[in-house]
PDB file of C-alpha atoms in Angstrom:
ATOM      1  CA  MET A  20     -72.517  64.093 -27.678  1.00 60.00           C
ATOM      2  CA  ALA A  21     -74.243  62.993 -30.858  1.00 81.00           C
ATOM      3  CA  HIS A  22     -77.742  61.596 -30.639  1.00 92.00           C
ATOM      4  CA  ASP A  23     -76.596  58.403 -32.404  1.00 93.00           C
ATOM      5  CA  GLN A  24     -74.303  57.684 -29.421  1.00 95.00           C
ATOM      6  CA  LEU A  25     -77.238  58.118 -27.050  1.00 96.00           C
ATOM      7  CA  ILE A  26     -79.380  55.868 -29.240  1.00 97.00           C
ATOM      8  CA  ARG A  27     -76.712  53.143 -29.152  1.00 96.00           C
ATOM      9  CA  GLN A  28     -76.586  53.374 -25.367  1.00 97.00           C
ATOM     10  CA  ILE A  29     -80.353  53.056 -25.126  1.00 98.00           C
ATOM     11  CA  GLN A  30     -80.343  50.115 -27.549  1.00 98.00           C
ATOM     12  CA  SER A  31     -77.763  48.385 -25.328  1.00 97.00           C
ATOM     13  CA  LEU A  32     -80.574  47.931 -22.792  1.00 97.00           C
ATOM     14  CA  ALA A  33     -82.351  45.421 -25.078  1.00 97.00           C
ATOM     15  CA  GLY A  34     -83.400  42.429 -23.001  1.00 94.00           C
ATOM     16  CA  LYS A  35     -83.118  44.433 -19.773  1.00 94.00           C
ATOM     17  CA  VAL A  36     -85.963  46.920 -20.251  1.00 95.00           C
ATOM     18  CA  GLU A  37     -89.140  46.839 -22.340  1.00 96.00           C
ATOM     19  CA  GLN A  38     -88.458  46.996 -26.067  1.00 97.00           C
ATOM     20  CA  GLN A  39     -91.390  49.388 -26.503  1.00 97.00           C
ATOM     21  CA  LYS A  40     -89.697  51.877 -24.167  1.00 97.00           C
ATOM     22  CA  ILE A  41     -86.398  51.524 -26.051  1.00 97.00           C
ATOM     23  CA  ASN A  42     -88.158  52.155 -29.363  1.00 97.00           C
ATOM     24  CA  GLN A  43     -90.049  55.177 -27.997  1.00 97.00           C
ATOM     25  CA  LEU A  44     -86.922  56.823 -26.591  1.00 97.00           C
ATOM     26  CA  CYS A  45     -84.893  56.163 -29.746  1.00 97.00           C
ATOM     27  CA  MET A  46     -87.667  57.661 -31.899  1.00 96.00           C
ATOM     28  CA  LEU A  47     -87.717  60.723 -29.641  1.00 95.00           C
ATOM     29  CA  LEU A  48     -83.979  61.234 -30.165  1.00 95.00           C
ATOM     30  CA  LYS A  49     -84.211  60.662 -33.913  1.00 95.00           C
ATOM     31  CA  ALA A  50     -86.937  63.333 -34.113  1.00 93.00           C
ATOM     32  CA  THR A  51     -84.689  66.109 -32.798  1.00 91.00           C
ATOM     33  CA  ASP A  52     -81.289  67.415 -33.739  1.00 89.00           C
ATOM     34  CA  GLU A  53     -81.192  70.004 -30.956  1.00 92.00           C
ATOM     35  CA  GLU A  54     -78.558  70.018 -28.213  1.00 94.00           C
ATOM     36  CA  LEU A  55     -79.989  68.236 -25.169  1.00 95.00           C
ATOM     37  CA  ARG A  56     -77.107  68.782 -22.751  1.00 94.00           C
ATOM     38  CA  GLY A  57     -77.254  71.786 -20.461  1.00 91.00           C
ATOM     39  CA  LYS A  58     -80.510  73.690 -20.123  1.00 87.00           C
ATOM     40  CA  GLN A  59     -80.772  75.472 -23.484  1.00 85.00           C
ATOM     41  CA  ASN A  60     -83.532  73.259 -24.845  1.00 87.00           C
ATOM     42  CA  PRO A  61     -86.738  74.369 -23.098  1.00 84.00           C
ATOM     43  CA  LYS A  62     -88.626  71.139 -23.867  1.00 91.00           C
ATOM     44  CA  LEU A  63     -86.213  68.197 -23.554  1.00 94.00           C
ATOM     45  CA  GLN A  64     -82.956  67.945 -21.587  1.00 94.00           C
ATOM     46  CA  LEU A  65     -80.493  65.163 -20.788  1.00 97.00           C
ATOM     47  CA  SER A  66     -80.075  64.153 -17.177  1.00 97.00           C
ATOM     48  CA  ALA A  67     -78.257  61.334 -15.418  1.00 98.00           C
ATOM     49  CA  SER A  68     -78.933  59.501 -12.171  1.00 98.00           C
ATOM     50  CA  ALA A  69     -76.645  57.490  -9.894  1.00 98.00           C
ATOM     51  CA  LEU A  70     -77.701  54.201  -8.328  1.00 98.00           C
ATOM     52  CA  VAL A  71     -75.219  53.513  -5.552  1.00 97.00           C
ATOM     53  CA  PHE A  72     -75.690  50.814  -2.922  1.00 97.00           C
ATOM     54  CA  GLU A  73     -74.135  50.458   0.491  1.00 95.00           C
ATOM     55  CA  ASN A  74     -75.014  47.403   2.603  1.00 94.00           C
ATOM     56  CA  LYS A  75     -78.066  46.666   0.408  1.00 95.00           C
ATOM     57  CA  ARG A  76     -79.319  50.233   0.876  1.00 97.00           C
ATOM     58  CA  LEU A  77     -79.605  52.755  -1.923  1.00 97.00           C
ATOM     59  CA  PHE A  78     -78.546  56.410  -1.720  1.00 97.00           C
ATOM     60  CA  PHE A  79     -81.328  58.985  -2.094  1.00 97.00           C
ATOM     61  CA  ILE A  80     -81.414  62.754  -1.812  1.00 95.00           C
ATOM     62  CA  LEU A  81     -84.268  65.033  -0.809  1.00 91.00           C
ATOM     63  CA  HIS A  82     -84.960  67.124  -3.909  1.00 82.00           C
ATOM     64  CA  PRO A  83     -84.961  70.800  -2.891  1.00 76.00           C
ATOM     65  CA  TYR A  84     -87.855  71.893  -5.142  1.00 74.00           C
ATOM     66  CA  GLN A  85     -89.961  68.779  -5.625  1.00 76.00           C
ATOM     67  CA  LYS A  86     -89.636  67.879  -1.923  1.00 81.00           C
ATOM     68  CA  GLU A  87     -89.401  64.149  -2.618  1.00 89.00           C
ATOM     69  CA  LEU A  88     -86.785  61.439  -2.292  1.00 95.00           C
ATOM     70  CA  LEU A  89     -84.974  60.873  -5.584  1.00 95.00           C
ATOM     71  CA  LEU A  90     -81.764  59.311  -6.811  1.00 97.00           C
ATOM     72  CA  PRO A  91     -78.791  61.688  -6.897  1.00 97.00           C
ATOM     73  CA  ALA A  92     -79.080  63.186 -10.380  1.00 96.00           C
ATOM     74  CA  GLY A  93     -78.824  66.259 -12.521  1.00 94.00           C
ATOM     75  CA  HIS A  94     -78.354  67.792 -15.937  1.00 94.00           C
ATOM     76  CA  VAL A  95     -75.687  66.539 -18.310  1.00 97.00           C
ATOM     77  CA  GLU A  96     -73.454  69.552 -18.953  1.00 96.00           C
ATOM     78  CA  LEU A  97     -72.158  70.522 -22.400  1.00 94.00           C
ATOM     79  CA  ASN A  98     -68.691  69.092 -21.785  1.00 92.00           C
ATOM     80  CA  GLU A  99     -69.681  65.680 -20.410  1.00 96.00           C
ATOM     81  CA  THR A 100     -71.339  62.340 -21.080  1.00 96.00           C
ATOM     82  CA  PRO A 101     -74.324  61.058 -19.109  1.00 97.00           C
ATOM     83  CA  LEU A 102     -72.015  58.699 -17.166  1.00 97.00           C
ATOM     84  CA  GLN A 103     -69.712  61.571 -16.216  1.00 97.00           C
ATOM     85  CA  ALA A 104     -72.744  63.595 -15.114  1.00 98.00           C
ATOM     86  CA  ALA A 105     -73.990  60.740 -12.906  1.00 98.00           C
ATOM     87  CA  VAL A 106     -70.579  60.485 -11.197  1.00 97.00           C
ATOM     88  CA  ARG A 107     -70.358  64.275 -10.750  1.00 97.00           C
ATOM     89  CA  GLU A 108     -73.902  64.651  -9.432  1.00 96.00           C
ATOM     90  CA  PHE A 109     -73.458  61.769  -6.978  1.00 97.00           C
ATOM     91  CA  HIS A 110     -70.399  63.518  -5.551  1.00 95.00           C
ATOM     92  CA  GLU A 111     -71.970  66.991  -5.457  1.00 95.00           C
ATOM     93  CA  GLU A 112     -75.234  65.884  -3.885  1.00 95.00           C
ATOM     94  CA  THR A 113     -73.999  63.220  -1.414  1.00 95.00           C
ATOM     95  CA  GLY A 114     -70.390  64.240  -0.777  1.00 94.00           C
ATOM     96  CA  PHE A 115     -69.175  60.755  -1.736  1.00 95.00           C
ATOM     97  CA  SER A 116     -67.085  59.887  -4.770  1.00 95.00           C
ATOM     98  CA  ALA A 117     -67.814  57.042  -7.176  1.00 96.00           C
ATOM     99  CA  LYS A 118     -65.736  55.155  -9.711  1.00 94.00           C
ATOM    100  CA  GLU A 119     -65.864  56.764 -13.123  1.00 90.00           C
ATOM    101  CA  THR A 120     -67.148  53.553 -14.644  1.00 90.00           C
ATOM    102  CA  GLY A 121     -70.649  52.216 -14.376  1.00 91.00           C
ATOM    103  CA  ASP A 122     -73.317  50.235 -16.155  1.00 95.00           C
ATOM    104  CA  LEU A 123     -76.300  51.881 -17.781  1.00 98.00           C
ATOM    105  CA  ILE A 124     -79.260  50.097 -16.234  1.00 97.00           C
ATOM    106  CA  ASP A 125     -82.245  52.178 -17.326  1.00 98.00           C
ATOM    107  CA  VAL A 126     -83.352  55.257 -19.270  1.00 98.00           C
ATOM    108  CA  ASN A 127     -86.573  57.112 -18.526  1.00 97.00           C
ATOM    109  CA  LEU A 128     -88.514  60.063 -19.846  1.00 96.00           C
ATOM    110  CA  ILE A 129     -89.446  62.173 -16.825  1.00 93.00           C
ATOM    111  CA  ASN A 130     -91.963  65.011 -16.745  1.00 92.00           C
ATOM    112  CA  ILE A 131     -90.503  67.924 -14.778  1.00 88.00           C
ATOM    113  CA  PRO A 132     -93.039  70.378 -13.364  1.00 86.00           C
ATOM    114  CA  GLU A 133     -92.728  74.130 -13.761  1.00 87.00           C
ATOM    115  CA  ASN A 134     -90.342  75.700 -11.260  1.00 82.00           C
ATOM    116  CA  ARG A 135     -91.402  79.269 -10.572  1.00 85.00           C
ATOM    117  CA  VAL A 136     -88.482  79.829  -8.184  1.00 82.00           C
ATOM    118  CA  LYS A 137     -86.010  79.215 -11.032  1.00 81.00           C
ATOM    119  CA  ASN A 138     -88.351  80.575 -13.714  1.00 85.00           C
ATOM    120  CA  GLU A 139     -88.235  77.253 -15.594  1.00 84.00           C
ATOM    121  CA  PRO A 140     -91.204  75.997 -17.615  1.00 88.00           C
ATOM    122  CA  ALA A 141     -92.437  72.429 -17.386  1.00 90.00           C
ATOM    123  CA  HIS A 142     -90.243  70.197 -19.539  1.00 91.00           C
ATOM    124  CA  GLN A 143     -88.960  66.635 -19.862  1.00 94.00           C
ATOM    125  CA  HIS A 144     -85.705  64.953 -18.914  1.00 94.00           C
ATOM    126  CA  LEU A 145     -84.304  61.984 -20.775  1.00 97.00           C
ATOM    127  CA  ASP A 146     -82.683  60.409 -17.719  1.00 98.00           C
ATOM    128  CA  PHE A 147     -79.851  57.892 -18.070  1.00 98.00           C
ATOM    129  CA  ARG A 148     -79.499  55.810 -14.886  1.00 98.00           C
ATOM    130  CA  TYR A 149     -76.146  54.241 -14.029  1.00 98.00           C
ATOM    131  CA  ARG A 150     -75.137  51.798 -11.357  1.00 97.00           C
ATOM    132  CA  LEU A 151     -72.038  53.265  -9.747  1.00 98.00           C
ATOM    133  CA  PHE A 152     -69.729  52.123  -6.967  1.00 96.00           C
ATOM    134  CA  LYS A 153     -68.717  54.387  -4.088  1.00 95.00           C
ATOM    135  CA  THR A 154     -64.960  54.828  -3.592  1.00 94.00           C
ATOM    136  CA  ASP A 155     -64.620  56.578  -0.234  1.00 87.00           C
ATOM    137  CA  LYS A 156     -65.770  55.829   3.281  1.00 84.00           C
ATOM    138  CA  LYS A 157     -66.276  59.388   4.508  1.00 83.00           C
ATOM    139  CA  PRO A 158     -68.114  62.045   2.544  1.00 81.00           C
ATOM    140  CA  ALA A 159     -67.040  65.548   1.728  1.00 84.00           C
ATOM    141  CA  ARG A 160     -69.709  68.204   2.227  1.00 85.00           C
ATOM    142  CA  ALA A 161     -73.034  67.166   0.656  1.00 84.00           C
ATOM    143  CA  GLU A 162     -75.268  69.706  -1.132  1.00 84.00           C
ATOM    144  CA  LEU A 163     -78.490  67.970  -0.140  1.00 84.00           C
ATOM    145  CA  PRO A 164     -79.941  65.845   2.663  1.00 86.00           C
ATOM    146  CA  VAL A 165     -78.916  62.225   2.003  1.00 91.00           C
ATOM    147  CA  SER A 166     -80.711  59.006   2.987  1.00 93.00           C
ATOM    148  CA  LEU A 167     -79.620  55.378   2.702  1.00 96.00           C
ATOM    149  CA  LEU A 168     -82.822  53.370   2.324  1.00 97.00           C
ATOM    150  CA  LYS A 169     -83.762  49.709   2.343  1.00 97.00           C
ATOM    151  CA  LYS A 170     -86.096  48.541  -0.409  1.00 97.00           C
ATOM    152  CA  GLU A 171     -89.224  48.713   1.727  1.00 97.00           C
ATOM    153  CA  ASP A 172     -88.472  52.325   2.697  1.00 97.00           C
ATOM    154  CA  ALA A 173     -87.654  53.513  -0.827  1.00 97.00           C
ATOM    155  CA  PRO A 174     -90.139  55.226  -3.154  1.00 96.00           C
ATOM    156  CA  VAL A 175     -92.003  52.556  -5.145  1.00 97.00           C
ATOM    157  CA  GLU A 176     -90.604  53.853  -8.453  1.00 94.00           C
ATOM    158  CA  PHE A 177     -87.103  52.772  -7.394  1.00 97.00           C
ATOM    159  CA  GLN A 178     -87.791  49.487  -5.583  1.00 97.00           C
ATOM    160  CA  GLY A 179     -87.142  47.342  -8.672  1.00 95.00           C
ATOM    161  CA  TYR A 180     -83.519  48.497  -8.723  1.00 96.00           C
ATOM    162  CA  TYR A 181     -82.819  46.606  -5.500  1.00 97.00           C
ATOM    163  CA  GLU A 182     -82.747  43.423  -7.623  1.00 94.00           C
ATOM    164  CA  LEU A 183     -79.328  44.634  -8.827  1.00 92.00           C
ATOM    165  CA  GLU A 184     -77.934  44.099  -5.333  1.00 87.00           C
ATOM    166  CA  LYS A 185     -79.003  40.445  -4.994  1.00 72.00           C
ATOM    167  CA  GLY A 186     -76.459  37.709  -5.189  1.00 54.00           C
TER     168      GLY A 186
END
């Protein structure tokens, strides 16, 4: 996936997220021509997160290394787009499937700490967050512990996303 496609996606958030953040992330992408999918780049990697609601509750997973509640998410692989990665990761981590369409609602630069277990240095993820819609009622086997949380029980970082479910 070419960086100009990623830049266009980020620019599509104009009016929804701070313009300063959009400009910063676009400049970051323009400053590199390296492949960001997969894990080859030791400094900056693409990731994608899934925001999926059920009865005004948002799906979270317990991250196995960071030991904190996070959105279902993971690396964008070489053969996929960030949206495809969000759908795949939601299924792998929660056991549920989601429609393969979704709206980009946010992009964030996340500092990832060193992981000595996996021998990975500290690095950053450019994380594309998509609102997805669950398609099945019963999950397949989930990779990680899953929680459905109300706004007041969710980590503060994610509480603003509950505005998407109003109406």
